[in-house]
XYZ file of C-alpha atoms in Angstrom:
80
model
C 84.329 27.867 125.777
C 85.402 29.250 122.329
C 89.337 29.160 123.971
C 88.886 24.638 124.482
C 87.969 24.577 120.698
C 90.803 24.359 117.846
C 87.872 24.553 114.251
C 86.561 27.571 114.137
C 83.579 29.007 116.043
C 80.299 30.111 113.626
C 78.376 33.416 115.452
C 74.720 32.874 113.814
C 73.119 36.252 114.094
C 76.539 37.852 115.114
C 74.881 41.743 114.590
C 77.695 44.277 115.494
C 80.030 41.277 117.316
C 78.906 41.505 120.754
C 79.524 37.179 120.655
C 82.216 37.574 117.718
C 84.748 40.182 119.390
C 85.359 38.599 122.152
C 85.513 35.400 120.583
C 88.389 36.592 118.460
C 89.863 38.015 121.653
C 90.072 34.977 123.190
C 91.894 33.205 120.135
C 89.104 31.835 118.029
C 88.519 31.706 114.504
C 85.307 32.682 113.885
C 82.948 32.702 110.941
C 80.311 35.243 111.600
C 76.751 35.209 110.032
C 74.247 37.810 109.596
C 71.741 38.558 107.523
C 72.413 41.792 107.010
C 75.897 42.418 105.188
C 76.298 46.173 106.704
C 76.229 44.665 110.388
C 79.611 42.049 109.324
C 80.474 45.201 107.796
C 80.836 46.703 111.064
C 82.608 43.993 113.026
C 85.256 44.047 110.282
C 85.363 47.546 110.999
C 85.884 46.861 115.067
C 87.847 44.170 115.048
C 90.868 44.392 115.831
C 93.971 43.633 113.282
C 95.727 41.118 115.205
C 92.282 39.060 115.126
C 91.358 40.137 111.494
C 93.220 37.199 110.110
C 90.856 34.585 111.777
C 87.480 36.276 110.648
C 85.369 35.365 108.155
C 82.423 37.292 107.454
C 79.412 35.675 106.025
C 76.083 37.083 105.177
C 73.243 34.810 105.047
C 69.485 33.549 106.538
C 71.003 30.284 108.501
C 70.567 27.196 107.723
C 69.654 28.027 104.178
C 72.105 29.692 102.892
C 75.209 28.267 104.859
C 77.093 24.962 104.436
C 79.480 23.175 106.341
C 81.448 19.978 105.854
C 80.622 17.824 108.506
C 83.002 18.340 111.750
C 84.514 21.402 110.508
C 82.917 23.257 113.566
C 84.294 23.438 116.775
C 81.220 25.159 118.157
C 78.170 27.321 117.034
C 76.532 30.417 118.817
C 73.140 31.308 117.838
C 71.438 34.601 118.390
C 68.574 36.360 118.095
């Protein structure tokens, strides 16, 4: 789905990037959220420099500490 979408794609509970990679493969931008900093740590570690430019990592306990302008989403993953 992440491919139909031009805003970016936020991965709530992204972990390692098993959602986000792949994501990025497919020509997202993606915002990834966990809430623990060493796991974004890791998918900026993985991923891959051609995709690096359309990552943004973001730690955080969703929805509290995340905002978003209204539309700026083009869809939202959530994990567990």
């Amino acid at each position: 789905y992440c491919r139909a979408v031009r805003r970016p794609v936020l991965d709530i509970g992204a972990a390692v990037g098993v959602a986000t990679l792949p994501a990025l493969a497919a020509g997202a931008t993606v915002i990834a959220n966990d809430l623990d900093p060493e796991h974004l740590k890791e998918i900026g570690k993985a991923v891959p420099e051609v995709d690096a430019g359309r990552l943004v990592l973001v730690p955080g306990r969703f929805p509290r500490d995340l905002r978003f302008a209204g539309e700026s989403l083009g869809a939202v993953h959530a994990s567990n």
